[in-house]
Short mmCIF file of N, CA and C in Angstrom, two decimals:
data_model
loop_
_atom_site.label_atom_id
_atom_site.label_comp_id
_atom_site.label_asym_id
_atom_site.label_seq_id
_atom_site.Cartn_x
_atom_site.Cartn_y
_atom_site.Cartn_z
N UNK A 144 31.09 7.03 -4.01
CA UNK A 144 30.20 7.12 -5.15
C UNK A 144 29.44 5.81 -5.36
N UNK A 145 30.29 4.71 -5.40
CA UNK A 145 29.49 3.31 -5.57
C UNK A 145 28.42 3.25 -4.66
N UNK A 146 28.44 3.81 -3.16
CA UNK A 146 27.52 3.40 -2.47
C UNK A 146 26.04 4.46 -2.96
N UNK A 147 26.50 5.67 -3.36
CA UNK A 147 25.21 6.31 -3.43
C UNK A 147 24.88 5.38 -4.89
N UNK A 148 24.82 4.69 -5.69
CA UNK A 148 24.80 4.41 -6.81
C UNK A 148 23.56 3.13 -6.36
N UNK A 149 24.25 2.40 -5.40
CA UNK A 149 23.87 1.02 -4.85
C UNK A 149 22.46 1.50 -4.24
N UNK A 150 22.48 2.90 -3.48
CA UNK A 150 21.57 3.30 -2.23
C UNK A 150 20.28 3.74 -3.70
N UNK A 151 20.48 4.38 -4.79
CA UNK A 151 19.56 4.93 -5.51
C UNK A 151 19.10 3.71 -6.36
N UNK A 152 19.93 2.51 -6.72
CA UNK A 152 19.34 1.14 -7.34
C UNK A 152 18.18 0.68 -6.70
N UNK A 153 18.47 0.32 -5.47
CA UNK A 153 17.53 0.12 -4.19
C UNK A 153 16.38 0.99 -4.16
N UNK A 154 16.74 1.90 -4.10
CA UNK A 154 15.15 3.07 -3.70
C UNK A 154 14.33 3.10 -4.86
N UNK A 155 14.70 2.72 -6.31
CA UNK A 155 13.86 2.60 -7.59
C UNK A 155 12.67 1.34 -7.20
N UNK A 156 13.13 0.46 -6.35
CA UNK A 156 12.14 -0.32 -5.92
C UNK A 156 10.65 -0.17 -5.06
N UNK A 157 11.25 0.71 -4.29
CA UNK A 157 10.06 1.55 -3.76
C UNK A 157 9.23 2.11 -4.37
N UNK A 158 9.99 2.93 -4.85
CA UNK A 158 9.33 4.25 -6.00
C UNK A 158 8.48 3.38 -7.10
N UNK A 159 8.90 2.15 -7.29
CA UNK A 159 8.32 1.75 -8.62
C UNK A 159 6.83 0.49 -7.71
N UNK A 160 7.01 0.45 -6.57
CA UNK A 160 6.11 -0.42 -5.86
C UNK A 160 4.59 0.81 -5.89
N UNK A 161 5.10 2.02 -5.57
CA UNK A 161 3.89 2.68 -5.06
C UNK A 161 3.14 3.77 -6.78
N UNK A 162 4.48 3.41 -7.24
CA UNK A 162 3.41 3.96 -8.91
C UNK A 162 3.39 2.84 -9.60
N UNK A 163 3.50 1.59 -9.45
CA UNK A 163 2.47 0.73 -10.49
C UNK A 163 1.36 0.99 -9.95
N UNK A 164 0.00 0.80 -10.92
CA UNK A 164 -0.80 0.51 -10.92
C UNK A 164 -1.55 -0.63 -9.82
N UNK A 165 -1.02 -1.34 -10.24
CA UNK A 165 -1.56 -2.67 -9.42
C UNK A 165 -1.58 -2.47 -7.64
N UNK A 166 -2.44 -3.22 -7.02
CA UNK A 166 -2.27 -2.92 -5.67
C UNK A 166 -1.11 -3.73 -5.23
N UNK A 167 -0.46 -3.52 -4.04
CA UNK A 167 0.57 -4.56 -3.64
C UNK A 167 0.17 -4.92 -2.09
N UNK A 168 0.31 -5.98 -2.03
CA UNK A 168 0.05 -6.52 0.02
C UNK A 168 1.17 -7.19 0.40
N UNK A 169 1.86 -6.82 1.25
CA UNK A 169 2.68 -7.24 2.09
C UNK A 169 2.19 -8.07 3.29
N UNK A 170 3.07 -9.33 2.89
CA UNK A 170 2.46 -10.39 3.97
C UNK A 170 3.92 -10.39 4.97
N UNK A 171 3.58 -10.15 6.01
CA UNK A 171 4.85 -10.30 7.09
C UNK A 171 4.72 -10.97 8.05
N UNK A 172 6.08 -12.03 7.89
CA UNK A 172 5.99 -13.31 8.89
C UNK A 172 7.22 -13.43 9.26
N UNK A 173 7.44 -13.13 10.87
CA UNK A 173 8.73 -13.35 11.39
C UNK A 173 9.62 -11.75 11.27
N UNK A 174 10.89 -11.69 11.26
CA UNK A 174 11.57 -10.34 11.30
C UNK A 174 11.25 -10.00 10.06
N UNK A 175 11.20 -8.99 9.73
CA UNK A 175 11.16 -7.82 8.77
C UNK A 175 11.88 -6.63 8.87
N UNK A 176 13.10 -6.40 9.17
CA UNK A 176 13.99 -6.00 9.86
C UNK A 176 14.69 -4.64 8.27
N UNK A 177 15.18 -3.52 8.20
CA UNK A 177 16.06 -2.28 7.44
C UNK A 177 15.08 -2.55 6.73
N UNK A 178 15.30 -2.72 5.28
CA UNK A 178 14.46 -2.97 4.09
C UNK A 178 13.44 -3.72 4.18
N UNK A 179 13.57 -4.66 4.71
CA UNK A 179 12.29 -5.61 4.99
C UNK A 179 11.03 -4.57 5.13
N UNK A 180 11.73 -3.98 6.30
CA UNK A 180 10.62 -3.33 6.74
C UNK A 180 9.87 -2.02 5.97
N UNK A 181 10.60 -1.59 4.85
CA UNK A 181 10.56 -0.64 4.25
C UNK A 181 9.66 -1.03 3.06
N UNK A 182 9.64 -2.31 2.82
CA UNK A 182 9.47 -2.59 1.93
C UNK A 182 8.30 -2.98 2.32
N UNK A 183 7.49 -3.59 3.54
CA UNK A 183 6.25 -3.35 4.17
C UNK A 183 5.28 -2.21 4.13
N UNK A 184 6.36 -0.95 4.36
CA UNK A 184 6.02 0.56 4.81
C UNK A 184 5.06 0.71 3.17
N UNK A 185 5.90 0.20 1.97
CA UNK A 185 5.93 0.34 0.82
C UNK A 185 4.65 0.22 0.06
N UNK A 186 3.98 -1.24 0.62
CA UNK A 186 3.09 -1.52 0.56
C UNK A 186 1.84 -0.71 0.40
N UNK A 187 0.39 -1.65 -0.47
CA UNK A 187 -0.74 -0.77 0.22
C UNK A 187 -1.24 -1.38 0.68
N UNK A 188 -1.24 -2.70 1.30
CA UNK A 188 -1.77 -3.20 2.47
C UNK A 188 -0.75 -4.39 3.36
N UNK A 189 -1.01 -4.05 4.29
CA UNK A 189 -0.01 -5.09 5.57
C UNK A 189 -0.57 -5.65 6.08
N UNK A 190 -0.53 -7.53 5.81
CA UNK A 190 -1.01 -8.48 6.76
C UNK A 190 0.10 -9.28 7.58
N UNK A 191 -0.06 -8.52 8.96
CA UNK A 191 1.23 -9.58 9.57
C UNK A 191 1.04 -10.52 10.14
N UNK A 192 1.57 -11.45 10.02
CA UNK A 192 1.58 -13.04 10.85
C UNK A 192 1.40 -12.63 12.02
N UNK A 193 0.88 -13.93 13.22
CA UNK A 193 1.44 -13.44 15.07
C UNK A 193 3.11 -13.80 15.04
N UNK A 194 3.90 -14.18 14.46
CA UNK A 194 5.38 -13.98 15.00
C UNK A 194 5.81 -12.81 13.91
N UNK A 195 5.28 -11.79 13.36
CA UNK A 195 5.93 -10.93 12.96
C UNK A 195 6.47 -9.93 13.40
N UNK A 196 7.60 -9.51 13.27
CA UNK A 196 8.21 -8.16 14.10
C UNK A 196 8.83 -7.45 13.41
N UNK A 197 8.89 -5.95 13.37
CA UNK A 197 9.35 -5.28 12.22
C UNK A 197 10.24 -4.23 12.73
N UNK A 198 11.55 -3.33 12.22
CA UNK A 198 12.18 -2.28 13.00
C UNK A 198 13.19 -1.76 11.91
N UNK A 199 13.35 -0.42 12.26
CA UNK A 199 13.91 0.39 11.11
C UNK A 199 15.30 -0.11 11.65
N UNK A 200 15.95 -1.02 11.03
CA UNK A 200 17.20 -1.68 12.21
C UNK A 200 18.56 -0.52 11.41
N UNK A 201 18.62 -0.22 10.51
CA UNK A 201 19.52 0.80 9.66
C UNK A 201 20.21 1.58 11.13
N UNK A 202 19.22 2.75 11.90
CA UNK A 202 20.24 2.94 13.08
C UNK A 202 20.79 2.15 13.86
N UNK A 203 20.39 0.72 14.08
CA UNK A 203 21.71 -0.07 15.02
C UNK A 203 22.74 -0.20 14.30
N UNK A 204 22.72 0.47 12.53
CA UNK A 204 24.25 0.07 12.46
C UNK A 204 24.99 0.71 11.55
N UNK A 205 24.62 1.86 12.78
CA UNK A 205 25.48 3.08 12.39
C UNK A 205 24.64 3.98 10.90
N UNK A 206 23.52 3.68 11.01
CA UNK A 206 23.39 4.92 10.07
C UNK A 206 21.78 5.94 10.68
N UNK A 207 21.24 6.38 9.69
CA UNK A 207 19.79 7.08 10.30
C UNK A 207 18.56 5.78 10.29
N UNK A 208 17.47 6.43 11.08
CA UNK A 208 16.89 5.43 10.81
C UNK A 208 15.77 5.17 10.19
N UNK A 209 16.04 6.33 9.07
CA UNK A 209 15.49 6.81 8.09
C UNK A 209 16.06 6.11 6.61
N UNK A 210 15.86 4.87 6.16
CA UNK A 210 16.36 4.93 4.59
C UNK A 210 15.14 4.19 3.98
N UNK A 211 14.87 3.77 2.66
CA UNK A 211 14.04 3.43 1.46
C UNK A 211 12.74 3.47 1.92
N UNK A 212 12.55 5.01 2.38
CA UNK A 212 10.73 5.45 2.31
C UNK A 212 10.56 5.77 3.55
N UNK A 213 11.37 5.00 4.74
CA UNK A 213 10.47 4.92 5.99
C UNK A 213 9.98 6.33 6.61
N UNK A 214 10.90 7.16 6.22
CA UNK A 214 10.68 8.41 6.66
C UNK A 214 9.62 9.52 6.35
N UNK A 215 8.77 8.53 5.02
CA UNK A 215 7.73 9.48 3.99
C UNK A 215 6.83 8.15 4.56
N UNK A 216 6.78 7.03 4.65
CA UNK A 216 5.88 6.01 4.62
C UNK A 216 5.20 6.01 6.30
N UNK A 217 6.18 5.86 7.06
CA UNK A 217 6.02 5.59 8.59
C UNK A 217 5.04 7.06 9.22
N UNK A 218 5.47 7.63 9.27
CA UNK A 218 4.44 8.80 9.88
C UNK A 218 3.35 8.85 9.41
N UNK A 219 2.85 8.65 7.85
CA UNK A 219 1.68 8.80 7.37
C UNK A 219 1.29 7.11 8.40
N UNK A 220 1.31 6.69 8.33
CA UNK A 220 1.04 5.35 8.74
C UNK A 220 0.53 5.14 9.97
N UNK A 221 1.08 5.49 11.19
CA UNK A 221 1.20 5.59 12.36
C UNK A 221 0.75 6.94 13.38
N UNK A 222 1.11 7.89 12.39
CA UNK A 222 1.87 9.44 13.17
C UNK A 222 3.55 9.75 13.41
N UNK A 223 3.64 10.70 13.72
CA UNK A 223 4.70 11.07 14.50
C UNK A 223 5.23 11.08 15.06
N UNK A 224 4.59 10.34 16.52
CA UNK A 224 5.14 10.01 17.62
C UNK A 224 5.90 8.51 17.65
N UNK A 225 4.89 7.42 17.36
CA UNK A 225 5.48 6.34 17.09
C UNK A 225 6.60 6.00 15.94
N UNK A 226 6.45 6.49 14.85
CA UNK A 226 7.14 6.96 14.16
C UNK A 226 8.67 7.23 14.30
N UNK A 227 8.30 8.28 15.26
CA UNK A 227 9.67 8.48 15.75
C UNK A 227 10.55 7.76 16.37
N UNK A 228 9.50 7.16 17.54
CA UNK A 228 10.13 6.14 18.35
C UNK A 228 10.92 5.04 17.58
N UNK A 229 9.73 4.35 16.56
CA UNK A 229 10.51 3.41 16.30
C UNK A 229 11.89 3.85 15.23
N UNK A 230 12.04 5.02 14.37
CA UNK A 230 13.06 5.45 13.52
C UNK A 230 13.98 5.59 14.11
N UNK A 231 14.06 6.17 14.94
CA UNK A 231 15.14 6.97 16.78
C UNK A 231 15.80 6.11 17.62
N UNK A 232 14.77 4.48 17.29
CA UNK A 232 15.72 3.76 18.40
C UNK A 232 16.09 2.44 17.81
N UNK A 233 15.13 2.12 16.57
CA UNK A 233 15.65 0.57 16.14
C UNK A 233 14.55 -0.65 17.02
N UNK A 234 13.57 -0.13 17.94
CA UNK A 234 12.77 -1.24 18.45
C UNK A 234 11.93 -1.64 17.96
N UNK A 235 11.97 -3.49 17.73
CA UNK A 235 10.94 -3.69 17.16
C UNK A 235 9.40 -3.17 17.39
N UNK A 236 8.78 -3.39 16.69
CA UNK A 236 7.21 -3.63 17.06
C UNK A 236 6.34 -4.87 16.38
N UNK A 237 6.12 -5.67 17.16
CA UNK A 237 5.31 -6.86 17.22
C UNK A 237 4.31 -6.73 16.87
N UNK A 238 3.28 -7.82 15.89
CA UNK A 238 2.01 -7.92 15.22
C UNK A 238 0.66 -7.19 16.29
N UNK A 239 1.00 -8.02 17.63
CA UNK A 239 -0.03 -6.89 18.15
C UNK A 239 -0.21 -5.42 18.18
N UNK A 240 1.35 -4.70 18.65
CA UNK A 240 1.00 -3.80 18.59
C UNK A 240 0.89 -2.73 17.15
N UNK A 241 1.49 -3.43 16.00
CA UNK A 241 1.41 -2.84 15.11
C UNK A 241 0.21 -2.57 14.40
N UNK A 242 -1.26 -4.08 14.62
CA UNK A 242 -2.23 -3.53 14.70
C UNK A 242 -2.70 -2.77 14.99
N UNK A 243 -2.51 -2.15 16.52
CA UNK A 243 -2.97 -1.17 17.42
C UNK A 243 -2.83 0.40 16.89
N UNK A 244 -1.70 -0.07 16.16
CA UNK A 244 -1.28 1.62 15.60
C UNK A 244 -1.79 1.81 14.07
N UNK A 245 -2.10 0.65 13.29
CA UNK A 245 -2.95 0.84 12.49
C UNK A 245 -1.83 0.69 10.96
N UNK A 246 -0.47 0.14 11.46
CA UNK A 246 0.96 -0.24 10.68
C UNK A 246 0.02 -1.24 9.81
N UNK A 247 -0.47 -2.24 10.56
CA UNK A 247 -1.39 -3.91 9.36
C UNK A 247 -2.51 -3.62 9.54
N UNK A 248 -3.32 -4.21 8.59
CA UNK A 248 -4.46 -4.54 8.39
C UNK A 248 -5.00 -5.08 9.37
N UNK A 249 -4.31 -6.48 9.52
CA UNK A 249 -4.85 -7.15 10.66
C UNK A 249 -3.73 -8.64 10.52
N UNK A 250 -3.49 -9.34 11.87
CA UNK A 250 -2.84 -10.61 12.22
C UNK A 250 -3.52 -11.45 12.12
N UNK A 251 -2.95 -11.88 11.67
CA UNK A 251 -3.40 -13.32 11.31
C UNK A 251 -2.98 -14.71 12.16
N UNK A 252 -3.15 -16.02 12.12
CA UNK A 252 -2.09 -17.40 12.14
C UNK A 252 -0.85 -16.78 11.37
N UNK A 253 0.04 -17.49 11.53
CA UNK A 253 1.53 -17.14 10.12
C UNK A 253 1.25 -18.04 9.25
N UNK A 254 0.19 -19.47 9.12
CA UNK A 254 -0.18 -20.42 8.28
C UNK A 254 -1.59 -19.63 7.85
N UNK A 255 -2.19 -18.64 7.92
CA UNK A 255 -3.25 -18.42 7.24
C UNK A 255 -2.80 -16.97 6.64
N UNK A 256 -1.66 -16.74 6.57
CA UNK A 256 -1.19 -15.35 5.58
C UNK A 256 -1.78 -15.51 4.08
N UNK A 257 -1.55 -16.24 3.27
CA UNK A 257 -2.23 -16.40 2.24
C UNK A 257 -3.55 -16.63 1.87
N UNK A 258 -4.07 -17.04 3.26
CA UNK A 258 -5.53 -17.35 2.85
C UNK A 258 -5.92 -15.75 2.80
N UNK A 259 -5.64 -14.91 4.02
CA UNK A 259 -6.01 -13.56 4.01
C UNK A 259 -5.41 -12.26 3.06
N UNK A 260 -4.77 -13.01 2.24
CA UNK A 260 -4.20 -11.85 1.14
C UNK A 260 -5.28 -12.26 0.17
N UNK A 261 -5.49 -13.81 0.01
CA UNK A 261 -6.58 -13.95 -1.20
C UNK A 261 -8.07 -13.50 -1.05
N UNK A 262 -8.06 -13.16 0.40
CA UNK A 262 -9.43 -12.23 0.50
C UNK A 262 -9.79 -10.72 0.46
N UNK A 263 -8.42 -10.30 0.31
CA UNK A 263 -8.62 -8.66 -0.75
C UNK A 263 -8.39 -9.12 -1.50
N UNK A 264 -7.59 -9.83 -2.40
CA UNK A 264 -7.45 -10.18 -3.81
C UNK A 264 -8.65 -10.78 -4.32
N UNK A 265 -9.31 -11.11 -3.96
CA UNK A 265 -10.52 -11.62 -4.22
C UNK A 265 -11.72 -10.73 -4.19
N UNK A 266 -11.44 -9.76 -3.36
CA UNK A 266 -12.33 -8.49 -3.22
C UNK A 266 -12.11 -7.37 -4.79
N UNK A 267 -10.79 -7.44 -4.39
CA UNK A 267 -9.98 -6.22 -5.41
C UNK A 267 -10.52 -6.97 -6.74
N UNK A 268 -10.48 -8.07 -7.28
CA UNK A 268 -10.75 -8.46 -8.36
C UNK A 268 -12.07 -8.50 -8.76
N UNK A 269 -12.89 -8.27 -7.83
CA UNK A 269 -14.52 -7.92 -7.84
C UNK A 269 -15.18 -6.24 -8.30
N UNK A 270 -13.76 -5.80 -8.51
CA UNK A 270 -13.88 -4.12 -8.90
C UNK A 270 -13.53 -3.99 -10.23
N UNK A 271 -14.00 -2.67 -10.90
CA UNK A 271 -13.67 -2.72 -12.02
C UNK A 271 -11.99 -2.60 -12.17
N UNK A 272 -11.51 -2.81 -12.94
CA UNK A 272 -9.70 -2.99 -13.34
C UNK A 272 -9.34 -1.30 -13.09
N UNK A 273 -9.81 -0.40 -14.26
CA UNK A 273 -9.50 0.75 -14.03
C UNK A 273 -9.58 1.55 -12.83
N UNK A 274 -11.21 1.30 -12.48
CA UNK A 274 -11.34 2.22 -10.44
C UNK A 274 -10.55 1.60 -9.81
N UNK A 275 -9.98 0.35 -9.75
CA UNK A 275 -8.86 -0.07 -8.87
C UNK A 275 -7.77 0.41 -9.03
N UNK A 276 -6.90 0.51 -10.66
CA UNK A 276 -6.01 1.63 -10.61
C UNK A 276 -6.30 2.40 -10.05
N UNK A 277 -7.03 3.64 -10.57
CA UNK A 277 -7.14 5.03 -10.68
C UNK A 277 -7.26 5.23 -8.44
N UNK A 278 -8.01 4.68 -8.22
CA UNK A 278 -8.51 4.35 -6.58
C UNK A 278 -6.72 4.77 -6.50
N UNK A 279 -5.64 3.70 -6.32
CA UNK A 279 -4.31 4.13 -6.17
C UNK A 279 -4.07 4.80 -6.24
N UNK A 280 -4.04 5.53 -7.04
CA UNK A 280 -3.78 6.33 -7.51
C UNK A 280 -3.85 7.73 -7.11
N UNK A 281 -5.45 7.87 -7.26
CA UNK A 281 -5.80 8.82 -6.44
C UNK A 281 -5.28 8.76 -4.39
N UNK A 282 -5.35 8.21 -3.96
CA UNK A 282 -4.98 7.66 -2.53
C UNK A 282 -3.13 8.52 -2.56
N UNK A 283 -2.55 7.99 -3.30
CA UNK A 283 -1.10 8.40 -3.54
C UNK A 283 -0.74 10.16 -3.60
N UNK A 284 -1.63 10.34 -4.89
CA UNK A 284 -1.83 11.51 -4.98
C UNK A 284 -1.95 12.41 -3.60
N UNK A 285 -3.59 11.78 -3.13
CA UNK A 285 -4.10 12.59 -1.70
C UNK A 285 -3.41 12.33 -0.53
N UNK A 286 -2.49 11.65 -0.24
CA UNK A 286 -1.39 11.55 0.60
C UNK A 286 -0.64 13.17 0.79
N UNK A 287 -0.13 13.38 -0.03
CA UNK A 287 0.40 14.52 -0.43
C UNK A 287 -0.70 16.17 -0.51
N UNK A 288 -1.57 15.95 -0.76
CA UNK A 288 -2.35 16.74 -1.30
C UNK A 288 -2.10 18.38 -0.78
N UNK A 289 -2.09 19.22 -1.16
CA UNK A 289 -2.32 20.29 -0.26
C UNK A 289 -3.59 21.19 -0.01
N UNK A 290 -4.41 20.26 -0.37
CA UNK A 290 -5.48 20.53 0.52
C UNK A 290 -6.63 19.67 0.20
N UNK A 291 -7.31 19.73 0.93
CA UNK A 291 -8.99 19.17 0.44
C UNK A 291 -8.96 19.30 -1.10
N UNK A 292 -9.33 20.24 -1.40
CA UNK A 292 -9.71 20.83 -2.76
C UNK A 292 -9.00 20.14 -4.24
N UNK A 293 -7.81 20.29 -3.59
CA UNK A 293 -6.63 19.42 -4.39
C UNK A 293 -7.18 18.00 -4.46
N UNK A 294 -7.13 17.32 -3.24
CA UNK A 294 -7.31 15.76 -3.24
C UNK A 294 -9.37 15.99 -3.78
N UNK A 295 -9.69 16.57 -4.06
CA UNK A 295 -10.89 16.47 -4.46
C UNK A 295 -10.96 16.86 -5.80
N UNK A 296 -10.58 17.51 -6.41
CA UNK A 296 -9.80 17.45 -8.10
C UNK A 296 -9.79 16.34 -8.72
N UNK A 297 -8.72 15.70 -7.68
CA UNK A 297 -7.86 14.41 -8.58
C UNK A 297 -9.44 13.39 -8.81
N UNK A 298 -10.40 13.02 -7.51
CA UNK A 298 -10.96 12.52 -7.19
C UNK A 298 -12.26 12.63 -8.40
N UNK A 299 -12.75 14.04 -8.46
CA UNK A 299 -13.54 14.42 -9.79
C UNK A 299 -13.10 13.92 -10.95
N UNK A 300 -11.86 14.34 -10.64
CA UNK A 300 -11.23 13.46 -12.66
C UNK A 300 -11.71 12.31 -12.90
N UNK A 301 -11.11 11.61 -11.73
CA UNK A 301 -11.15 10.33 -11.39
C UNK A 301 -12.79 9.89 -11.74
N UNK A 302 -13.66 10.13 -11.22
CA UNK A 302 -14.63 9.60 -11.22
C UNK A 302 -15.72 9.85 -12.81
N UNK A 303 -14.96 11.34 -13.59
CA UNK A 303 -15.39 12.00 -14.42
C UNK A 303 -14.92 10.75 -15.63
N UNK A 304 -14.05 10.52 -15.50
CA UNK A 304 -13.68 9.35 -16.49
C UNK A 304 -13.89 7.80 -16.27
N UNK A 305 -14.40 7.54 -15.32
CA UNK A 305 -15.00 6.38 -14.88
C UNK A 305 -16.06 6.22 -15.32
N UNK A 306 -16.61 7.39 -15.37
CA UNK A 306 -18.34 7.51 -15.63
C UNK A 306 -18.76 7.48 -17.00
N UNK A 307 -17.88 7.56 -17.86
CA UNK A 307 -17.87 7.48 -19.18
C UNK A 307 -16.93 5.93 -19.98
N UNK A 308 -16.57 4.86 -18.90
CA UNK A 308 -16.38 3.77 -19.39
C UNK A 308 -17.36 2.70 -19.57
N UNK A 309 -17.23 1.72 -19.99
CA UNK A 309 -18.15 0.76 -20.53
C UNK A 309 -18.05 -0.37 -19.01
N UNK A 310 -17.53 -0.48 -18.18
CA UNK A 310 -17.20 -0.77 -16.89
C UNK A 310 -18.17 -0.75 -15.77
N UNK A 311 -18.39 1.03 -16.12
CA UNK A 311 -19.02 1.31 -15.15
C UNK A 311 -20.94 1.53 -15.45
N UNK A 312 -20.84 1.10 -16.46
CA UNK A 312 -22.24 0.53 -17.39
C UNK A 312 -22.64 -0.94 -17.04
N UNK A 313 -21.63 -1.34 -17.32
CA UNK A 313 -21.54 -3.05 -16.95
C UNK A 313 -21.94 -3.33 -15.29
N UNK A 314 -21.53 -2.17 -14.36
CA UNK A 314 -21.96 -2.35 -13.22
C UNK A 314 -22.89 -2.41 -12.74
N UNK A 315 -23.31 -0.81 -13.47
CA UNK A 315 -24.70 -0.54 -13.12
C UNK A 315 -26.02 -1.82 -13.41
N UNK A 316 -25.37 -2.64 -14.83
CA UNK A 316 -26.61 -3.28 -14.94
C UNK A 316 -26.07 -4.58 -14.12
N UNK A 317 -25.43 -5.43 -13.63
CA UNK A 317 -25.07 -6.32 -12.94
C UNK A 317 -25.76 -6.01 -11.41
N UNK A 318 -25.42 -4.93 -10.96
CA UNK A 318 -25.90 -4.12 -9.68
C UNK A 318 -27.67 -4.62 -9.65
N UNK A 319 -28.79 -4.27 -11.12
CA UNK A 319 -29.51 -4.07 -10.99
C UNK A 319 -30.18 -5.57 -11.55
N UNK A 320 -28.97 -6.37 -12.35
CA UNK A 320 -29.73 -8.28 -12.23
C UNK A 320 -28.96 -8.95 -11.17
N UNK A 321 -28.79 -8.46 -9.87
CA UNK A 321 -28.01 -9.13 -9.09
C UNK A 321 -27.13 -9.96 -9.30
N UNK A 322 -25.99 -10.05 -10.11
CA UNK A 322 -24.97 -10.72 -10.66
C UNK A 322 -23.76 -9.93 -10.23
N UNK A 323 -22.74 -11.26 -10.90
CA UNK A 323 -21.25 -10.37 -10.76
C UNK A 323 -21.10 -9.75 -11.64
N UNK A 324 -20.15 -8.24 -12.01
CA UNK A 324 -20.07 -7.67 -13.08
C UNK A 324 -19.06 -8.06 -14.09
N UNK A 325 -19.00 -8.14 -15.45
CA UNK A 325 -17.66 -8.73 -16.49
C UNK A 325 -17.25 -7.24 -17.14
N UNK A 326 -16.35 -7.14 -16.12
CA UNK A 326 -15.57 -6.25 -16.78
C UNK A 326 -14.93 -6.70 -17.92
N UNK A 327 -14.48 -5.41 -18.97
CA UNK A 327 -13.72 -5.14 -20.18
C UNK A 327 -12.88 -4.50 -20.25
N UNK A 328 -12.51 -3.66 -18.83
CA UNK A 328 -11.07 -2.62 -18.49
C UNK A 328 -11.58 -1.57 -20.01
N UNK A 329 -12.64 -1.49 -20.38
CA UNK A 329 -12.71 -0.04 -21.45
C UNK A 329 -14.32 0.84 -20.68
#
C-alpha cells in the first residue's frame, strides 16, 4: 500500500506540470535517466545540452518501462516505434538523436542551456498572458482530441474569447504603430 501511495504522490507532479497554465521547458544536461526523464517527457518544450542522454531506466530495474507519463508522453512525441524501443529496452538516446526524432527542440553547448530557454521565454513573454495560457491549453486538450472537429471547438472558444479581451485590442494597435504590445492579461 505505501508504495502505491508514494507512486500516486509522484505522478501529481506530472499531472500538475501539464495543467498549470504557465509553459514549462525542460533543460537537459547530462543523464536524465526513470523520472528525470519523465519529467522531460512532461515538459512543453525540451532543450538538451550535447552531453545529454535520456532512458526510461525503470525496466533495468525490474519494473515496466512505462511509469510517470512516459507511456502517454513518449509516443505522442516520437511515435510508436521509437517509443517502444526506448520503453522495451532502457537505451539511452543521446542529444543528437533525440533531435532527429523530434524528443528536443534543439541542442545546444551544455553552457548555453540558459541562454536558449531565455529565447522562448523571451518570445513567450512577447504574447499576450492569456493566448499563452489558453494556446496550452488548447494543445493539451488537442492531443487527445477525437477528432478534428473536437480540437477545432476548443480552438473557436479559444479564440472567441480572445477576441473580446482588451489584449487583443492592445495588439492590434501596437501591430499597426509598430511597437511592442502592453498587455493587461484583461
Amino acid at each position: 500500500r505505501m508504495v502505491w501511495q508514494v507512486q500516486r504522490k509522484i505522478a501529481r507532479i506530472y499531472l500538475a506540470m501539464r495543467k498549470c497554465p504557465q509553459p514549462v521547458i525542460a533543460l537537459v544536461q547530462g543523464a536524465a535517466c526513470g523520472g528525470g526523464f519523465s519529467l522531460a517527457l512532461a515538459a512543453d518544450i525540451r532543450i538538451a545540452g550535447e552531453s545529454a542522454k535520456m532512458n526510461a531506466a525503470y525496466i533495468k530495474i525490474g519494473l515496466t518501462g512505462c511509469d510517470m507519463g512516459s507511456s502517454y508522453f513518449l509516443p505522442r512525441l516520437v511515435g510508436t516505434s521509437v517509443a517502444s524501443e526506448l520503453l522495451m529496452t532502457g537505451r539511452f538516446i543521446h542529444a543528437p538523436r533525440a533531435l532527429a526524432v523530434n524528443l528536443v527542440s534543439e541542442v545546444v553547448p551544455d553552457e548555453a542551456l540558459a541562454a536558449a530557454a531565455q529565447s522562448f521565454v523571451d518570445d513567450m513573454l512577447r504574447t499576450s498572458p492569456m493566448g499563452l495560457r489558453l494556446t496550452k491549453d488548447a494543445l493539451n486538450l488537442s492531443v487527445d482530441a477525437a477528432s478534428l472537429e473536437a480540437a477545432m471547438a476548443v480552438e473557436d472558444r479559444h479564440q472567441s474569447l480572445l477576441a473580446l479581451t482588451e489584449d487583443m485590442e492592445e495588439a492590434g494597435r501596437a501591430f499597426f504603430e509598430k511597437r511592442e504590445p502592453r498587455y493587461s492579461d484583461r
